[in-house]
Tab-separated table of C-alpha atoms in Angstrom:
chain	number	residue	atom	x	y	z
A	1	MET	CA	7.446	-11.107	20.020
A	2	ALA	CA	6.541	-14.653	18.995
A	3	ALA	CA	9.237	-17.226	19.526
A	4	ALA	CA	11.394	-18.236	16.574
A	5	PRO	CA	10.255	-21.480	14.920
A	6	GLN	CA	12.039	-24.753	15.352
A	7	ALA	CA	14.179	-25.970	12.463
A	8	GLY	CA	12.246	-27.981	9.903
A	9	THR	CA	8.910	-26.327	10.598
A	10	ASP	CA	6.211	-27.175	8.064
A	11	LEU	CA	4.258	-23.961	8.635
A	12	PRO	CA	3.144	-22.172	5.462
A	13	THR	CA	5.205	-19.112	4.520
A	14	PHE	CA	3.501	-15.774	3.994
A	15	PRO	CA	2.957	-14.307	1.423
A	16	MET	CA	1.717	-17.468	-0.276
A	17	PRO	CA	2.554	-18.187	-3.922
A	18	ARG	CA	-0.269	-17.434	-6.336
A	19	ASP	CA	-1.572	-19.638	-9.116
A	20	PRO	CA	0.242	-18.474	-12.291
A	21	ARG	CA	-2.939	-19.208	-14.272
A	22	CYS	CA	-4.859	-16.524	-12.316
A	23	PRO	CA	-2.207	-14.375	-10.603
A	24	LEU	CA	-4.598	-11.554	-9.689
A	25	ALA	CA	-6.571	-13.875	-7.424
A	26	PRO	CA	-5.455	-14.580	-3.841
A	27	PRO	CA	-3.959	-18.041	-3.211
A	28	ALA	CA	-6.564	-20.803	-3.170
A	29	GLU	CA	-5.455	-21.773	0.353
A	30	PHE	CA	-7.024	-18.595	1.723
A	31	ALA	CA	-10.528	-19.996	1.185
A	32	GLN	CA	-9.564	-22.992	3.329
A	33	TRP	CA	-8.125	-20.671	5.990
A	34	ARG	CA	-11.408	-18.730	6.152
A	35	ASP	CA	-13.424	-21.928	6.507
A	36	ARG	CA	-11.452	-23.451	9.366
A	37	PRO	CA	-12.060	-22.400	13.001
A	38	GLY	CA	-9.701	-19.911	14.594
A	39	MET	CA	-6.642	-18.718	12.692
A	40	VAL	CA	-3.819	-20.368	10.765
A	41	GLU	CA	-0.251	-20.157	12.054
A	42	ALA	CA	2.332	-19.259	9.415
A	43	MET	CA	5.869	-17.938	8.960
A	44	TRP	CA	6.292	-14.274	8.037
A	45	ARG	CA	9.602	-12.380	8.106
A	46	GLU	CA	11.166	-15.381	9.858
A	47	GLU	CA	8.629	-15.100	12.696
A	48	ARG	CA	5.696	-17.238	13.690
A	49	THR	CA	2.457	-15.333	13.242
A	50	TRP	CA	-1.253	-15.993	13.427
A	51	VAL	CA	-3.011	-15.109	10.157
A	52	CYS	CA	-6.476	-13.539	10.407
A	53	SER	CA	-8.340	-14.204	7.146
A	54	ARG	CA	-12.091	-13.555	7.597
A	55	TYR	CA	-13.480	-10.131	6.728
A	56	ALA	CA	-15.447	-9.634	9.953
A	57	ASP	CA	-12.583	-10.956	12.099
A	58	ILE	CA	-10.068	-8.580	10.471
A	59	ARG	CA	-12.291	-5.553	11.068
A	60	ALA	CA	-12.833	-6.596	14.685
A	61	ALA	CA	-9.124	-7.259	15.240
A	62	LEU	CA	-8.091	-3.870	13.825
A	63	VAL	CA	-10.127	-2.066	16.495
A	64	ASP	CA	-9.396	-4.474	19.363
A	65	PRO	CA	-7.420	-2.687	22.135
A	66	ARG	CA	-5.814	-5.990	23.127
A	67	LEU	CA	-3.878	-5.900	19.850
A	68	SER	CA	-1.205	-3.239	19.516
A	69	ALA	CA	0.262	-1.655	16.388
A	70	ASP	CA	3.562	-1.268	18.258
A	71	THR	CA	5.333	-4.233	16.686
A	72	ILE	CA	8.843	-2.759	16.757
A	73	PRO	CA	11.055	-5.324	18.516
A	74	ASP	CA	12.099	-4.396	22.052
A	75	ALA	CA	15.747	-5.069	21.142
A	76	MET	CA	15.629	-2.368	18.469
A	77	LYS	CA	14.060	0.085	20.902
A	78	ALA	CA	16.774	-0.662	23.463
A	79	ASP	CA	19.562	-0.256	20.891
A	80	LEU	CA	18.307	3.089	19.592
A	81	GLY	CA	16.948	4.477	22.856
A	82	ASP	CA	16.087	8.168	22.644
A	83	THR	CA	17.198	8.322	18.995
A	84	LEU	CA	14.380	5.982	17.862
A	85	PRO	CA	11.974	8.055	15.753
A	86	VAL	CA	8.264	7.805	16.552
A	87	LEU	CA	6.512	6.024	13.672
A	88	PHE	CA	2.838	6.985	13.646
A	89	PRO	CA	1.699	3.674	12.039
A	90	ARG	CA	3.536	1.780	14.801
A	91	ILE	CA	2.094	3.413	17.904
A	92	ASP	CA	-1.311	3.257	19.574
A	93	ASP	CA	-3.768	5.944	20.586
A	94	PRO	CA	-3.725	8.503	22.058
A	95	GLU	CA	-0.144	9.172	20.877
A	96	HIS	CA	-0.924	7.787	17.423
A	97	ASN	CA	-3.848	10.164	17.022
A	98	ARG	CA	-1.795	13.134	18.256
A	99	LEU	CA	0.948	12.526	15.704
A	100	ARG	CA	-1.391	11.560	12.862
A	101	ARG	CA	-3.398	14.761	13.246
A	102	MET	CA	-0.257	16.773	12.501
A	103	MET	CA	-0.235	15.242	9.009
A	104	THR	CA	-3.864	14.704	8.063
A	105	GLY	CA	-4.437	18.236	6.808
A	106	ASP	CA	-2.625	17.405	3.578
A	107	PHE	CA	-4.670	14.242	3.023
A	108	THR	CA	-8.255	15.359	3.708
A	109	PHE	CA	-10.971	14.803	1.127
A	110	ARG	CA	-11.201	18.526	0.424
A	111	ARG	CA	-7.431	18.929	0.061
A	112	THR	CA	-6.995	15.962	-2.273
A	113	GLU	CA	-10.013	16.952	-4.377
A	114	ALA	CA	-8.419	20.381	-4.778
A	115	MET	CA	-5.326	18.633	-6.174
A	116	ARG	CA	-7.275	17.130	-9.096
A	117	PRO	CA	-6.202	19.748	-11.672
A	118	GLN	CA	-2.545	19.365	-10.691
A	119	ILE	CA	-2.725	15.558	-10.769
A	120	GLN	CA	-4.565	15.665	-14.111
A	121	GLU	CA	-1.782	17.839	-15.515
A	122	ILE	CA	0.832	15.342	-14.317
A	123	VAL	CA	-1.095	12.412	-15.825
A	124	ASP	CA	-1.613	14.231	-19.138
A	125	GLY	CA	2.098	15.046	-19.312
A	126	PHE	CA	3.120	11.388	-19.073
A	127	LEU	CA	0.394	10.345	-21.524
A	128	ASP	CA	1.596	13.016	-23.965
A	129	ARG	CA	5.063	11.473	-23.793
A	130	ILE	CA	3.719	7.940	-24.255
A	131	ALA	CA	1.611	8.981	-27.258
A	132	ALA	CA	4.488	10.891	-28.841
A	133	ASN	CA	6.885	7.957	-28.485
A	134	GLY	CA	4.312	5.560	-29.906
A	135	PRO	CA	3.742	1.918	-29.041
A	136	PRO	CA	4.815	-0.205	-27.364
A	137	CYS	CA	5.396	1.093	-23.848
A	138	ASP	CA	5.735	-0.332	-20.376
A	139	ILE	CA	2.848	0.949	-18.252
A	140	VAL	CA	4.797	0.328	-15.032
A	141	ARG	CA	7.926	2.226	-16.075
A	142	ASP	CA	6.331	4.929	-18.222
A	143	PHE	CA	3.125	5.683	-16.313
A	144	ALA	CA	2.105	3.745	-13.206
A	145	LEU	CA	5.321	4.371	-11.271
A	146	PRO	CA	6.197	7.970	-12.239
A	147	VAL	CA	2.699	9.444	-11.758
A	148	PRO	CA	2.281	8.685	-8.011
A	149	SER	CA	6.007	9.203	-7.442
A	150	LEU	CA	5.788	12.759	-8.751
A	151	VAL	CA	2.570	13.453	-6.805
A	152	ILE	CA	3.952	12.308	-3.446
A	153	CYS	CA	7.239	14.107	-4.120
A	154	LEU	CA	5.371	17.361	-4.688
A	155	LEU	CA	3.258	16.873	-1.563
A	156	LEU	CA	6.206	16.014	0.695
A	157	GLY	CA	8.691	18.392	-0.915
A	158	VAL	CA	11.062	15.644	-2.111
A	159	PRO	CA	13.054	16.424	-5.296
A	160	TYR	CA	11.606	14.231	-8.062
A	161	GLU	CA	15.037	13.885	-9.672
A	162	ASP	CA	15.902	11.561	-6.750
A	163	HIS	CA	13.037	9.171	-7.555
A	164	GLU	CA	15.253	6.369	-8.914
A	165	PHE	CA	17.232	6.400	-5.663
A	166	PHE	CA	14.232	6.072	-3.354
A	167	GLN	CA	12.465	3.584	-5.635
A	168	LYS	CA	15.509	1.303	-5.526
A	169	TRP	CA	15.775	1.355	-1.744
A	170	SER	CA	12.005	1.207	-1.211
A	171	LEU	CA	11.853	-2.023	-3.201
A	172	ALA	CA	14.724	-3.454	-1.164
A	173	GLY	CA	12.983	-2.584	2.091
A	174	LEU	CA	9.639	-4.015	0.975
A	175	ASP	CA	10.986	-7.313	-0.366
A	176	SER	CA	9.663	-10.039	1.920
A	177	SER	CA	12.560	-12.300	0.895
A	178	SER	CA	15.129	-9.779	2.186
A	179	SER	CA	16.829	-10.548	5.466
A	180	VAL	CA	16.295	-8.391	8.543
A	181	GLU	CA	19.753	-6.933	7.983
A	182	GLU	CA	18.959	-6.071	4.333
A	183	LYS	CA	15.682	-4.429	5.291
A	184	SER	CA	17.382	-2.443	8.034
A	185	ALA	CA	20.073	-1.303	5.606
A	186	ALA	CA	17.470	-0.154	3.081
A	187	THR	CA	15.481	1.699	5.730
A	188	GLY	CA	18.653	3.272	7.105
A	189	THR	CA	19.665	4.485	3.644
A	190	LEU	CA	16.257	6.061	3.031
A	191	PHE	CA	16.262	7.605	6.493
A	192	GLY	CA	19.712	9.108	5.941
A	193	TYR	CA	18.556	10.653	2.670
A	194	MET	CA	15.399	12.048	4.224
A	195	PHE	CA	17.149	13.375	7.330
A	196	GLU	CA	19.483	15.417	5.110
A	197	LEU	CA	16.454	16.776	3.254
A	198	VAL	CA	14.705	17.636	6.543
A	199	ALA	CA	17.811	19.495	7.722
A	200	ARG	CA	17.818	21.546	4.505
A	201	LYS	CA	14.123	22.350	4.881
A	202	GLU	CA	14.685	23.479	8.450
A	203	ARG	CA	16.981	26.131	6.999
A	204	GLU	CA	14.937	26.812	3.860
A	205	PRO	CA	11.278	25.753	4.324
A	206	GLY	CA	9.000	25.445	1.308
A	207	ASP	CA	5.298	24.932	0.619
A	208	ASP	CA	5.147	21.215	1.418
A	209	LEU	CA	4.206	18.781	4.178
A	210	VAL	CA	7.728	18.224	5.509
A	211	SER	CA	8.340	21.972	5.798
A	212	ARG	CA	5.025	22.455	7.597
A	213	LEU	CA	5.840	19.711	10.100
A	214	ILE	CA	9.147	21.424	10.842
A	215	THR	CA	7.725	24.937	11.041
A	216	ASP	CA	4.574	24.070	13.001
A	217	HIS	CA	5.636	21.165	15.212
A	218	VAL	CA	9.429	20.764	15.411
A	219	ALA	CA	9.797	24.436	16.267
A	220	ALA	CA	7.180	24.012	19.005
A	221	GLY	CA	9.029	21.044	20.510
A	222	GLU	CA	6.247	18.590	19.572
A	223	LEU	CA	8.329	16.566	17.105
A	224	SER	CA	11.967	15.717	16.564
A	225	LEU	CA	13.662	16.060	13.193
A	226	GLU	CA	14.260	12.296	13.281
A	227	THR	CA	10.546	11.639	13.643
A	228	VAL	CA	9.720	13.963	10.753
A	229	ALA	CA	12.311	12.230	8.564
A	230	MET	CA	11.196	8.675	9.336
A	231	ASN	CA	7.499	9.393	8.867
A	232	ALA	CA	8.308	11.125	5.580
A	233	VAL	CA	10.086	7.923	4.500
A	234	ILE	CA	6.982	5.903	5.354
A	235	MET	CA	4.700	8.235	3.386
A	236	LEU	CA	7.133	8.330	0.470
A	237	GLN	CA	7.250	4.529	0.278
A	238	ALA	CA	3.530	4.029	0.707
A	239	GLY	CA	2.664	6.977	-1.509
A	240	HIS	CA	4.295	5.639	-4.630
A	241	GLU	CA	4.616	1.848	-4.280
A	242	THR	CA	0.972	1.117	-3.517
A	243	SER	CA	-0.535	3.499	-6.070
A	244	ALA	CA	1.937	2.357	-8.731
A	245	SER	CA	0.933	-1.273	-8.183
A	246	MET	CA	-2.759	-0.395	-8.237
A	247	ILE	CA	-2.473	1.604	-11.484
A	248	SER	CA	-0.503	-1.126	-13.281
A	249	LEU	CA	-2.549	-4.062	-11.978
A	250	GLY	CA	-5.732	-2.023	-12.424
A	251	THR	CA	-4.796	-1.536	-16.078
A	252	LEU	CA	-4.255	-5.277	-16.469
A	253	THR	CA	-7.600	-6.017	-14.819
A	254	LEU	CA	-9.404	-3.616	-17.150
A	255	LEU	CA	-7.722	-5.225	-20.174
A	256	GLN	CA	-9.042	-8.569	-18.977
A	257	HIS	CA	-12.554	-7.073	-18.654
A	258	PRO	CA	-13.112	-5.150	-21.906
A	259	ASP	CA	-16.743	-4.259	-21.121
A	260	THR	CA	-15.656	-2.473	-17.947
A	261	LEU	CA	-12.786	-0.798	-19.786
A	262	ALA	CA	-15.198	0.486	-22.448
A	263	ARG	CA	-17.598	1.784	-19.797
A	264	LEU	CA	-14.788	3.609	-18.020
A	265	ARG	CA	-13.508	5.021	-21.314
A	266	ASP	CA	-16.902	6.335	-22.432
A	267	THR	CA	-18.394	7.628	-19.165
A	268	ASP	CA	-18.594	11.207	-17.954
A	269	ASP	CA	-20.037	10.078	-14.621
A	270	PRO	CA	-17.499	10.437	-11.782
A	271	ALA	CA	-19.527	7.959	-9.724
A	272	VAL	CA	-18.822	5.223	-12.282
A	273	VAL	CA	-15.100	6.013	-12.184
A	274	ALA	CA	-15.084	6.037	-8.375
A	275	ALA	CA	-16.981	2.719	-8.160
A	276	THR	CA	-14.538	1.094	-10.581
A	277	VAL	CA	-11.592	2.141	-8.424
A	278	GLU	CA	-13.238	0.862	-5.230
A	279	GLU	CA	-13.870	-2.528	-6.811
A	280	LEU	CA	-10.281	-2.636	-8.050
A	281	MET	CA	-9.113	-1.936	-4.488
A	282	ARG	CA	-11.185	-4.877	-3.250
A	283	TYR	CA	-10.392	-7.225	-6.100
A	284	LEU	CA	-6.608	-6.640	-6.154
A	285	THR	CA	-5.708	-5.773	-2.533
A	286	VAL	CA	-2.042	-5.076	-3.269
A	287	VAL	CA	-1.118	-4.629	0.419
A	288	HIS	CA	-1.022	-8.326	1.153
A	289	SER	CA	1.403	-8.679	4.069
A	290	LEU	CA	2.062	-5.432	5.879
A	291	VAL	CA	-0.699	-5.016	8.462
A	292	GLU	CA	0.363	-6.759	11.661
A	293	ARG	CA	-0.455	-6.455	15.345
A	294	VAL	CA	0.968	-7.881	18.569
A	295	ALA	CA	-1.116	-9.238	21.446
A	296	LEU	CA	-0.783	-7.260	24.683
A	297	GLU	CA	-2.257	-10.069	26.783
A	298	ASP	CA	-3.462	-13.653	26.588
A	299	CYS	CA	-6.774	-13.470	24.744
A	300	THR	CA	-9.045	-14.969	22.114
A	301	ILE	CA	-8.944	-13.313	18.679
A	302	ALA	CA	-11.020	-14.569	15.733
A	303	GLY	CA	-11.847	-17.688	17.732
A	304	GLN	CA	-8.188	-18.472	18.387
A	305	GLU	CA	-6.536	-18.502	21.805
A	306	ILE	CA	-3.285	-16.568	21.571
A	307	ARG	CA	-0.634	-15.538	24.073
A	308	ALA	CA	0.747	-12.123	24.978
A	309	GLY	CA	3.480	-11.248	22.493
A	310	ASP	CA	2.023	-13.305	19.642
A	311	LEU	CA	1.917	-11.644	16.235
A	312	VAL	CA	-1.343	-11.426	14.286
A	313	LEU	CA	-1.132	-10.674	10.555
A	314	MET	CA	-4.208	-9.270	8.806
A	315	ASN	CA	-4.750	-11.205	5.587
A	316	LEU	CA	-6.400	-8.358	3.675
A	317	PRO	CA	-6.665	-10.163	0.306
A	318	ALA	CA	-8.486	-13.058	1.970
A	319	GLY	CA	-10.830	-10.681	3.787
A	320	ASN	CA	-11.714	-8.793	0.621
A	321	TRP	CA	-12.536	-12.081	-1.129
A	322	ASP	CA	-14.745	-13.309	1.732
A	323	SER	CA	-18.233	-14.263	0.520
A	324	GLU	CA	-19.577	-12.960	3.827
A	325	PHE	CA	-18.482	-9.490	2.636
A	326	VAL	CA	-19.543	-9.615	-1.032
A	327	THR	CA	-21.321	-12.206	-3.136
A	328	GLU	CA	-19.229	-13.953	-5.784
A	329	PRO	CA	-16.006	-12.319	-4.572
A	330	GLY	CA	-13.991	-13.819	-7.426
A	331	ARG	CA	-16.007	-11.843	-9.961
A	332	PHE	CA	-14.755	-8.345	-10.841
A	333	ASP	CA	-17.913	-6.230	-10.677
A	334	PRO	CA	-17.659	-2.416	-10.489
A	335	ALA	CA	-21.452	-2.236	-10.200
A	336	ARG	CA	-21.332	-3.689	-6.685
A	337	ASN	CA	-20.929	-1.600	-3.529
A	338	ALA	CA	-17.335	-2.311	-2.491
A	339	ARG	CA	-16.836	0.754	-0.286
A	340	GLY	CA	-16.376	-1.340	2.841
A	341	HIS	CA	-13.285	-3.077	1.436
A	342	LEU	CA	-10.094	-3.531	3.430
A	343	GLY	CA	-7.739	-2.254	0.735
A	344	PHE	CA	-6.827	0.757	2.888
A	345	GLY	CA	-7.044	-1.142	6.171
A	346	TYR	CA	-9.632	-0.248	8.790
A	347	GLY	CA	-9.963	1.622	12.057
A	348	ALA	CA	-7.738	4.291	13.561
A	349	HIS	CA	-4.716	3.178	11.513
A	350	GLN	CA	-6.503	3.187	8.169
A	351	CYS	CA	-4.202	4.466	5.382
A	352	ILE	CA	-3.671	8.203	5.845
A	353	GLY	CA	-3.305	8.636	2.070
A	354	ALA	CA	-6.540	6.881	1.060
A	355	ASN	CA	-8.164	10.032	-0.327
A	356	LEU	CA	-5.085	10.901	-2.367
A	357	ALA	CA	-4.740	7.348	-3.697
A	358	ARG	CA	-8.365	7.336	-4.820
A	359	VAL	CA	-7.948	10.586	-6.743
A	360	GLU	CA	-4.721	9.377	-8.359
A	361	MET	CA	-6.252	6.095	-9.504
A	362	GLN	CA	-9.474	7.686	-10.743
A	363	ILE	CA	-7.605	10.210	-12.870
A	364	ALA	CA	-4.822	7.883	-14.037
A	365	LEU	CA	-6.965	4.938	-15.123
A	366	SER	CA	-9.792	6.906	-16.736
A	367	SER	CA	-7.326	9.168	-18.581
A	368	LEU	CA	-5.236	6.210	-19.773
A	369	VAL	CA	-8.118	4.317	-21.397
A	370	ARG	CA	-9.522	7.486	-22.990
A	371	ARG	CA	-6.183	8.650	-24.397
A	372	LEU	CA	-5.237	5.197	-25.736
A	373	PRO	CA	-8.615	3.683	-26.730
A	374	GLY	CA	-7.045	0.694	-28.531
A	375	LEU	CA	-4.984	-0.314	-25.488
A	376	GLN	CA	-4.018	-4.005	-25.325
A	377	LEU	CA	-1.263	-6.202	-23.942
A	378	ALA	CA	1.826	-6.412	-26.141
A	379	VAL	CA	2.802	-9.850	-24.785
A	380	PRO	CA	0.810	-12.917	-23.699
A	381	VAL	CA	-0.358	-12.566	-20.104
A	382	GLU	CA	1.583	-15.746	-19.280
A	383	GLN	CA	4.830	-13.863	-19.861
A	384	LEU	CA	4.144	-11.242	-17.192
A	385	ARG	CA	6.243	-11.512	-14.039
A	386	PHE	CA	4.533	-10.677	-10.765
A	387	GLN	CA	6.142	-9.438	-7.553
A	388	ASN	CA	4.670	-11.816	-5.037
A	389	GLN	CA	7.747	-11.587	-2.789
A	390	GLN	CA	7.257	-7.862	-2.289
A	391	GLU	CA	5.178	-6.811	0.716
A	392	ILE	CA	3.117	-4.891	-1.852
A	393	PHE	CA	1.919	-7.146	-4.664
A	394	GLY	CA	2.709	-5.899	-8.158
A	395	VAL	CA	3.867	-6.676	-11.679
A	396	GLU	CA	7.449	-6.047	-12.803
A	397	ALA	CA	6.494	-4.713	-16.243
A	398	LEU	CA	3.293	-4.326	-18.254
A	399	PRO	CA	4.112	-4.003	-21.979
A	400	VAL	CA	1.161	-2.603	-23.960
A	401	THR	CA	0.378	-1.419	-27.435
A	402	TRP	CA	-2.543	0.456	-29.026
């Protein structure tokens, strides 16, 4: 791994603070980082890292075999030895592909499209509750967080009544201001919970992804129970934190663009709904500091000479706001073709749950604006508090009325 910085370093710290006057926009410094040759060196998780900020460079780096997804420190591997679970996002092909294929069946386009009626029922249930209680409500607490939490719980086979527990420890593990020890403690707590659940499902399997992994692959000696548990933790975290942030911030973006909100509310065209979600993925890019790689050899990446062991962080928000990717990137425009965005990453490690996330956002956002046609913020936007220190960008609460 990259060497620890010297005391008093003046390197910028990632993630960068955002301008409170336009908090949905990436930091202004990112435009300067794209314009300069090579890459910028910054501090991230108390490590020096190179930050890749241009759209084309990020796509090239994410398929470059000289950069590895295996960024787990060697010291951790040595400490855990044979007990270290295999994390499919943190290994390279062909082993990554072998493990990923065991899980993709539940996330295919056909499978997630077939879940639309079930997801619609979940969304309608929360909207029924919101409408019955009357205004105001907090979109984060009452809608954006519980909808994807319940969906991923059903898919994995995790009891939804435990959602407050895993939300608490997920936030702790994804807080970029947490120490290494605090992150490890949060991950260990979630792993302990999930390992107990996996052990129960080994005895009493159900109709869910975790049970299928046990029945089909643990029984065949292809996976360990530890690996099933840890990868379930990863999917549980990613499956509710990212979608929750996108639904809440997507709602805020629509409120700031009333013409788009009205079009989404009044349309029966699924293509319009889908295009709106893709542009929201580009415009917001909530995964702003989680996609890293480590150099396997001395090489040149994005015009920058780097050494073996150097970290390279993919600055997805900067890439999605690159004018070489889309014209006028600072303009929210659902009419544009944003399908090539980096919101789900790119290449072999692209988000396994992308299809599911798309369906969730399409149903949640279109249903919300139709059910509550007079939706508006209940507080001035200046009073909103954003979670820039989380590895997944979000808003703490979104009070609305109608």
